[in-house]
Every structure is written in C-alpha cells, then in structure tokens.
Coordinates of C-alpha atoms in Angstrom, one line a residue:
M530 CA 119.5 144.0 149.2
E531 CA 121.0 141.6 151.8
P532 CA 119.3 138.6 153.4
L533 CA 117.6 139.4 156.7
R534 CA 117.9 137.5 160.0
R535 CA 115.9 134.3 160.1
P536 CA 113.7 133.4 163.1
R537 CA 113.7 129.8 164.5
R538 CA 111.3 127.2 163.3
L539 CA 108.4 126.2 165.6
V540 CA 107.8 123.1 167.6
A541 CA 104.7 121.6 169.3
G542 CA 103.9 123.4 172.5
D543 CA 105.0 126.8 171.2
R544 CA 102.8 129.7 172.1
V545 CA 101.7 131.9 169.2
A546 CA 100.3 135.5 169.6
V547 CA 97.4 136.4 167.3
V548 CA 97.1 140.1 166.6
A549 CA 94.5 142.2 164.7
P550 CA 96.3 145.2 163.2
S551 CA 93.8 145.7 160.4
G552 CA 90.0 145.1 160.2
P553 CA 87.5 143.3 162.5
F554 CA 86.3 139.8 161.9
P555 CA 83.7 137.4 163.4
P556 CA 85.0 135.8 166.6
E557 CA 83.9 132.4 165.3
D558 CA 86.2 132.7 162.3
L559 CA 89.2 133.3 164.5
E560 CA 88.3 130.4 166.8
A561 CA 88.0 128.1 163.7
G562 CA 91.4 129.2 162.5
M563 CA 93.0 128.9 166.0
A564 CA 91.6 125.3 166.1
V565 CA 93.7 124.5 163.1
L566 CA 96.8 125.9 164.8
R567 CA 96.0 123.9 167.9
S568 CA 95.8 120.7 165.8
W569 CA 99.4 121.3 164.9
G570 CA 100.4 121.3 168.6
L571 CA 100.7 125.1 168.9
E572 CA 99.1 127.2 171.6
P573 CA 97.5 130.3 169.9
E574 CA 96.4 133.2 172.1
A575 CA 94.5 136.2 170.9
M576 CA 96.0 139.4 172.2
P577 CA 93.9 141.5 174.5
H578 CA 92.5 143.9 171.9
A579 CA 92.2 141.4 169.0
L580 CA 88.4 141.1 169.1
E581 CA 87.7 144.8 169.7
R582 CA 86.1 147.2 167.2
H583 CA 86.9 150.9 166.7
A584 CA 84.4 153.1 168.5
A585 CA 83.7 155.2 165.4
L586 CA 85.2 153.5 162.4
S587 CA 83.6 150.1 161.8
Y588 CA 86.4 149.0 159.4
L589 CA 89.0 148.9 162.1
A590 CA 89.6 146.3 164.7
G591 CA 90.0 148.5 167.8
G592 CA 91.8 151.8 168.2
D593 CA 95.1 152.5 166.5
R594 CA 97.0 152.7 169.8
E595 CA 95.5 149.5 171.2
R596 CA 96.3 147.5 168.0
A597 CA 99.9 148.9 168.1
E598 CA 100.3 147.9 171.8
D599 CA 99.1 144.4 171.0
F600 CA 101.6 143.9 168.2
Q601 CA 104.5 145.4 170.2
A602 CA 103.7 143.3 173.3
A603 CA 103.4 140.1 171.2
W604 CA 106.8 140.7 169.5
S605 CA 108.6 141.7 172.7
D606 CA 107.3 139.0 174.9
P607 CA 109.7 136.0 174.8
A608 CA 106.9 133.7 175.9
Y609 CA 105.5 133.9 172.3
A610 CA 107.4 132.0 169.6
A611 CA 105.6 133.6 166.7
V612 CA 103.2 136.4 165.8
I613 CA 100.4 136.0 163.3
S614 CA 97.8 138.5 162.0
A615 CA 94.3 137.3 162.4
R616 CA 93.1 138.7 159.1
G617 CA 93.6 141.6 156.6
G618 CA 91.3 144.4 155.6
Y619 CA 92.6 147.9 156.3
G620 CA 94.3 149.7 159.2
T621 CA 97.9 148.5 159.6
Q622 CA 99.5 151.6 158.2
R623 CA 97.6 153.7 160.8
M624 CA 99.3 152.0 163.7
L625 CA 102.9 151.8 162.4
D626 CA 104.0 155.2 163.8
L627 CA 102.6 154.2 167.2
V628 CA 104.9 151.2 167.6
D629 CA 108.2 151.8 169.5
W630 CA 110.4 149.9 167.1
S631 CA 113.6 150.7 169.0
A632 CA 112.1 149.0 172.1
M633 CA 111.4 145.9 170.0
A634 CA 114.8 145.7 168.4
P635 CA 116.5 143.7 171.3
A636 CA 113.9 140.9 171.1
E637 CA 114.8 137.6 169.5
P638 CA 113.5 137.4 165.9
K639 CA 110.3 135.4 165.6
P640 CA 108.2 134.4 162.7
Y641 CA 105.5 136.9 161.6
I642 CA 102.8 135.6 159.3
G643 CA 100.3 137.5 157.3
F644 CA 99.5 139.0 153.9
S645 CA 97.2 141.6 152.2
D646 CA 97.1 144.6 154.6
A647 CA 99.9 142.9 156.5
T648 CA 102.2 143.9 153.7
A649 CA 102.8 147.2 155.7
L650 CA 104.0 145.1 158.6
H651 CA 106.2 143.0 156.4
E652 CA 107.9 146.1 155.1
A653 CA 108.2 147.6 158.6
I654 CA 109.7 144.5 160.2
A655 CA 112.2 144.2 157.4
L656 CA 113.3 147.8 157.3
R657 CA 113.1 148.6 161.0
L658 CA 114.1 145.2 162.6
G659 CA 116.0 143.5 159.9
V660 CA 114.0 140.2 160.3
S661 CA 112.6 138.0 157.6
T662 CA 108.9 137.2 157.6
L663 CA 106.4 134.9 156.0
H664 CA 103.8 136.0 153.4
G665 CA 101.1 133.5 154.2
P666 CA 97.5 132.9 155.1
M667 CA 95.9 134.0 158.4
P668 CA 93.7 132.1 160.8
A669 CA 90.5 134.2 160.7
W670 CA 90.6 134.2 156.8
R671 CA 87.8 131.9 155.7
K672 CA 89.7 130.6 152.7
F673 CA 92.4 129.4 155.1
I674 CA 89.9 127.7 157.4
A675 CA 88.3 125.9 154.4
N676 CA 91.5 124.9 152.5
A677 CA 93.6 122.0 153.7
E678 CA 96.3 122.6 151.1
S679 CA 96.9 126.2 152.3
Q680 CA 97.0 124.9 155.9
E681 CA 99.5 122.2 155.2
H682 CA 101.9 124.5 153.3
L683 CA 101.9 126.9 156.2
R684 CA 102.4 124.1 158.7
R685 CA 105.4 122.7 156.8
T686 CA 107.0 126.1 156.5
L687 CA 106.7 126.7 160.2
F688 CA 107.8 123.2 161.4
E689 CA 109.7 121.7 158.5
P690 CA 110.8 124.6 156.2
E691 CA 113.3 122.5 154.3
L692 CA 110.2 120.8 152.7
T693 CA 109.1 124.1 151.3
Q694 CA 112.5 125.5 150.3
K695 CA 111.6 125.1 146.6
L696 CA 108.3 126.4 145.4
T697 CA 106.9 124.8 142.2
P698 CA 103.2 125.8 141.8
A699 CA 101.5 124.0 139.0
S700 CA 99.7 127.1 137.9
A701 CA 102.9 129.2 137.3
R702 CA 103.5 130.5 133.8
T703 CA 106.2 132.5 132.1
L704 CA 105.3 136.1 131.4
V705 CA 108.9 137.3 130.7
P706 CA 111.5 134.5 130.3
G707 CA 114.7 134.3 132.3
Q708 CA 116.3 133.5 135.6
A709 CA 117.5 135.7 138.4
S710 CA 118.7 135.5 142.0
G711 CA 118.0 138.0 144.8
V712 CA 116.3 138.7 148.1
T713 CA 112.5 138.3 148.2
F714 CA 110.2 141.2 149.2
G715 CA 106.8 142.6 148.3
G716 CA 103.1 141.8 148.8
C717 CA 100.0 143.8 148.0
I718 CA 100.6 146.4 145.3
S719 CA 98.3 149.0 146.9
L720 CA 100.1 148.8 150.2
L721 CA 103.5 149.0 148.6
A722 CA 102.5 152.1 146.6
A723 CA 100.9 153.7 149.7
G724 CA 104.2 153.3 151.5
I725 CA 106.1 155.5 149.1
G726 CA 107.3 158.6 151.0
T727 CA 106.9 157.0 154.5
A728 CA 109.4 155.5 156.9
E729 CA 108.7 152.1 155.3
S730 CA 109.4 153.3 151.8
R731 CA 112.1 151.2 150.0
L732 CA 115.0 153.5 149.0
N733 CA 117.0 150.7 147.4
V734 CA 115.6 147.5 145.9
E735 CA 118.8 146.6 144.1
G736 CA 119.0 142.8 143.9
G737 CA 115.5 142.1 145.0
I738 CA 113.0 139.5 143.8
L739 CA 109.6 141.2 144.0
L740 CA 106.3 139.5 144.8
L741 CA 103.1 141.3 143.8
E742 CA 99.4 140.5 144.2
E743 CA 96.2 142.3 144.8
I744 CA 92.4 142.0 145.4
E745 CA 89.4 144.0 144.3
E746 CA 91.4 146.6 142.3
A747 CA 90.4 147.2 138.6
G748 CA 93.0 147.2 135.9
Y749 CA 93.2 151.0 135.6
R750 CA 93.8 151.2 139.4
L751 CA 96.6 148.6 139.2
D752 CA 98.0 150.7 136.3
R753 CA 97.9 153.8 138.6
Y754 CA 99.8 152.0 141.4
L755 CA 102.4 150.6 139.1
T756 CA 102.9 153.8 137.2
Q757 CA 103.4 155.7 140.5
M758 CA 106.0 153.1 141.6
R759 CA 107.8 153.4 138.2
R760 CA 107.9 157.2 138.4
A761 CA 109.3 157.0 141.9
G762 CA 112.1 154.7 140.7
W763 CA 110.7 152.0 142.9
F764 CA 111.6 149.2 140.5
D765 CA 115.1 150.3 139.8
G766 CA 117.4 147.4 140.5
V767 CA 114.7 144.7 140.8
R768 CA 116.1 141.4 139.4
G769 CA 112.9 139.4 139.0
I770 CA 109.2 139.4 139.7
A771 CA 106.7 136.8 140.8
L772 CA 103.1 137.6 140.3
G773 CA 100.4 136.0 142.5
S774 CA 96.6 136.2 142.4
W775 CA 94.3 139.0 141.3
V776 CA 91.0 138.0 142.9
D777 CA 88.0 140.2 141.9
C778 CA 90.2 142.5 139.9
G779 CA 88.3 141.9 136.7
P780 CA 88.9 139.8 133.6
Y781 CA 92.4 138.3 133.8
E782 CA 93.2 139.1 130.1
E783 CA 92.9 142.8 131.0
I784 CA 94.9 142.4 134.2
R785 CA 97.6 140.5 132.4
A786 CA 97.8 143.1 129.7
T787 CA 98.2 145.8 132.3
L788 CA 100.9 143.9 134.1
L789 CA 102.8 143.1 130.9
D790 CA 102.6 146.8 129.9
R791 CA 103.9 148.1 133.2
L792 CA 106.4 145.4 134.0
G793 CA 107.3 143.7 130.8
D794 CA 109.9 146.3 129.7
L795 CA 111.9 146.3 133.0
G796 CA 114.3 143.7 131.5
V797 CA 113.8 141.1 134.2
P798 CA 112.2 137.7 134.3
V799 CA 108.6 137.7 135.3
V800 CA 106.5 134.6 136.3
E801 CA 102.7 134.9 136.6
D802 CA 100.0 133.0 138.5
F803 CA 102.4 131.8 141.1
G804 CA 99.8 130.7 143.6
F805 CA 100.1 133.2 146.5
G806 CA 97.9 135.9 147.8
H807 CA 94.1 135.8 148.1
C808 CA 93.7 132.6 146.0
I809 CA 92.9 129.1 147.0
P810 CA 95.2 127.4 147.7
S811 CA 97.6 130.0 148.8
L812 CA 101.4 129.4 149.3
T813 CA 103.4 130.7 152.2
I814 CA 106.5 132.5 150.9
P815 CA 109.4 133.8 152.9
L816 CA 110.3 137.5 152.5
G817 CA 113.8 138.8 153.1
L818 CA 115.7 135.7 152.0
K819 CA 118.0 134.9 149.1
A820 CA 116.3 132.9 146.3
T821 CA 116.5 132.1 142.6
L822 CA 113.5 132.7 140.4
D823 CA 113.3 130.7 137.2
A824 CA 110.5 132.2 135.1
D825 CA 111.0 129.5 132.4
A826 CA 110.4 126.6 134.8
G827 CA 108.0 128.5 137.1
T828 CA 110.0 127.9 140.3
L829 CA 111.4 129.8 143.3
Q830 CA 114.3 128.1 145.1
F831 CA 115.5 129.5 148.4
D832 CA 119.1 129.2 149.4
T833 CA 118.2 128.3 153.0
P834 CA 115.0 127.1 154.8
A835 CA 112.7 129.9 155.9
L836 CA 113.4 129.3 159.6
Y837 CA 116.5 128.0 161.2
L838 CA 117.0 124.9 163.4
P839 CA 118.4 125.8 166.8
L840 CA 120.3 123.4 169.1
S841 CA 117.3 123.3 171.5
I842 CA 115.2 121.7 168.8
L843 CA 117.9 119.2 168.0
H844 CA 117.5 117.9 171.6
L845 CA 113.8 117.5 171.0
N846 CA 114.2 115.9 167.5
P847 CA 117.6 114.2 167.3
C848 CA 116.4 111.6 164.9
R849 CA 116.0 114.3 162.1
A850 CA 119.2 116.1 162.8
S851 CA 121.4 114.4 160.2
C852 CA 119.5 115.8 157.3
L853 CA 119.0 119.4 158.5
P854 CA 121.4 122.4 158.8
L855 CA 122.4 123.3 162.4
A856 CA 122.2 127.0 163.2
I857 CA 124.4 128.4 165.9
P858 CA 124.1 132.0 167.0
A859 CA 127.1 133.9 165.5
R860 CA 127.8 135.4 169.0
M861 CA 129.0 132.0 170.0
V862 CA 131.5 132.2 167.1
R863 CA 132.7 135.6 168.2
R864 CA 133.3 134.3 171.7
G865 CA 135.6 131.7 170.2
H866 CA 133.2 128.7 170.2
N867 CA 134.0 127.9 166.6
R868 CA 135.6 124.5 166.8
P869 CA 133.7 121.3 166.6
G870 CA 134.9 120.3 170.0
D871 CA 133.4 123.4 171.5
V872 CA 129.9 122.6 170.7
T873 CA 129.8 118.8 170.0
H874 CA 129.0 118.1 173.6
R875 CA 125.7 119.9 173.2
L876 CA 124.6 117.8 170.2
P877 CA 122.7 114.6 170.2
T878 CA 125.3 111.8 170.6
P879 CA 124.7 110.1 167.2
Y880 CA 125.9 113.1 165.3
R881 CA 129.0 115.3 164.8
L882 CA 129.7 118.6 163.2
E883 CA 130.7 118.6 159.5
P884 CA 134.3 119.7 158.7
R885 CA 134.8 123.4 159.3
R886 CA 135.6 124.1 155.6
R887 CA 131.9 123.6 154.8
R888 CA 130.4 126.0 157.3
R889 CA 128.6 129.2 156.3
V890 CA 127.7 132.3 158.1
T891 CA 124.3 133.7 157.2
G892 CA 123.2 136.9 159.0
N893 CA 123.6 136.2 162.7
L894 CA 123.8 132.4 162.3
L895 CA 126.6 129.9 161.7
E896 CA 125.1 127.1 159.6
V897 CA 126.8 123.7 160.1
P898 CA 125.4 120.6 158.5
L899 CA 125.5 117.5 160.7
L900 CA 126.9 114.1 159.8
P901 CA 126.0 110.8 161.5
L902 CA 128.8 109.3 163.5
P903 CA 130.0 106.0 162.1
R904 CA 128.4 103.0 163.9
R905 CA 130.8 101.0 166.0
K906 CA 131.1 97.4 165.1
G907 CA 130.0 94.9 167.7
P908 CA 132.3 92.2 169.2
G909 CA 133.4 89.5 166.8

C-alpha cells in the first residue's frame, strides 16, 4: 500500500458541506453539532437532502440517488473546503454505485470526516479517488456534541494537524507486542466485511496498518466477520492492527478473547483499546497515510501531518510558518519551479526555503520545511 494524496488543512472562514449518506437524525442534533463547527470559525452548510427521510424505509436519510447527489455535489464544488457526514447508521453502501466517481476525480482533494457507516465512503474515496480521509466523529452524533475532548481532537486535526501527528491514548494496551510501519486503513468490521466482492473490496493490503472497531455486534458475529475476512485472504500482508471500541458488543472479556483468537496468530503487532470509534472520547485518525504502530508503547506516529499546509495559508498565518512543513503542488516542480528562488517571492518575507537536499516529495506534494531568515543587525 502506498500513501494517498493529502487534502489541505482548514482555516477560519472555510465552508464545510454536511452530507447524510446513511440514516436520519433529529434536526436539532445536527444544529447543535454545526454550532460546534461554527465556534471554530467554519461555515457548515447542510446539503439539500441532508434532512430528508426515505419515503418507505425509515432507516434511511432520503433516497439513495438524492444522498449520492449530495455527496457528489459537495465533493465536486470548489466552494466547499471539506465534506463531513452528519451521522452514521446504515445506507452508505446503497448509494456508492450511484456516484459518478470519474466526474469527481478532477476535483481538488478535500478532507472527508466520518466513521461507523462512513467506513464504506472511506474505502471508496481511497480506492476510487486516491485521497486520504479522517476517521473521526460527526456533528449530529450526540457523543460528539457532548464531549469537548472529541471536539478538540477533531479541531486540532483539521486546523493544526502537526499537533495530532502522534497518537498516545492513555487507554491503549498491548494485545500482541511489536512495532510495524505501514499505511493506515480500516473502520467498522461489519462494513469492511460487507465490502468483500464489491468495487470497494481491497485486493491488496500488503503494508497496511489496519484499524478495527464496531458497535452492537455480539462476539459470535464479530467472529463471523473476521472469519470471512480471513478466508477471503483479506488480512494477507497487514503489518499491524489497532483496535478501537466495542460499544454494546457484550462483555469485553469475551470480545477480547474473540479478537485474540482471530487476529493473534497473524504474526503482527496488535494494540487494543486505542480510543477511536463509538467511544467517549473518540480520536480522529487519518486513513491512507504512512505511520508507525508501536503496540508495546501504545502509540501511532504518522510520518506527516494529516493535512498539508499550502502557500495560501502561509500568507494568512506567517507567524507559524517556521515550524511547519510547506507543501507545494508537485505540478510546480514538473514545470521547473523547483529552485528556492522560484518560489521564495511567494513566501512571507521573514522565511526562506530550507536547502534543497532536505526536500521530500510525498504523493502530489513537495514538502519543504521553512527556516527563519537571520535577523539583520541594526546600526552600531
């Protein structure tokens, strides 16, 4: 597995599209969550069909085609800097084949945030668009509305992702010792298992760091999903596993025994209770990026921040530029704009590009750390 393209980080004033690809929710819950986003300086907007309900199926938020149209419009519209699912439930898989992924491909990558049923969208965006995403809490989820810690971790990941580049949840424990590096992917076990045999089925997970969590699935059902995935060769090549929460799945001793039985003999490090999923608080974790899992220490360290820092944001926040990596679209490099003098005039004046030998190309970005220019001595 190779790292995917990273979207840019958000800034105050960005418009964010809220979509409902899964189940319905009370409008007041969405409004409460959007109020949190507004408090960060964002401008969230519910897409046209977000508050609808399916005419015949009460567990769906609107018709399949309408939900697909909302998602495609939100991703394709450059006016929106990010797309976030309002809540989970069920229904995302029903709309995936109604999305015109080829029409969405030319759009600039943008952060997509969600979890639970959104696992299906994480997989689709990764495999069809090659863009990294964020496995994190959603605005109409009541546990997000009520938990300041979950809110703050998502906010930092969106605005200051270098602060969440290393995840060290206090609850993390070693299930199988060891360390491994790879590209993160995963989500809800039931959605990953349901994707086998579809266009979103993973054919090769060689070099992957797998994230797994679930809600309201008894131990024998988890066993069934994991056994299906094992028989399909789905775990072949996985380098490490981080296990999140198992809310309402039954006694954890039984769940732990099932996980150890189905995953413990894969020969890879496994860390449990890593603090993501349907728990409180819930971490936001990038999917599709290179990271190192240390099951002994209970940490997940990403090689790069989840979202890159474009030149336009440097103009908005020059005072922070010296400690953050600069991301330049690789197309500038291909056109020959690869010397410090070619781009320095676009940087805030107190900073210069670091020497060329320390640059690094990641995906479609040239990452160049900045260094402060030496201060000139005054007269005398």
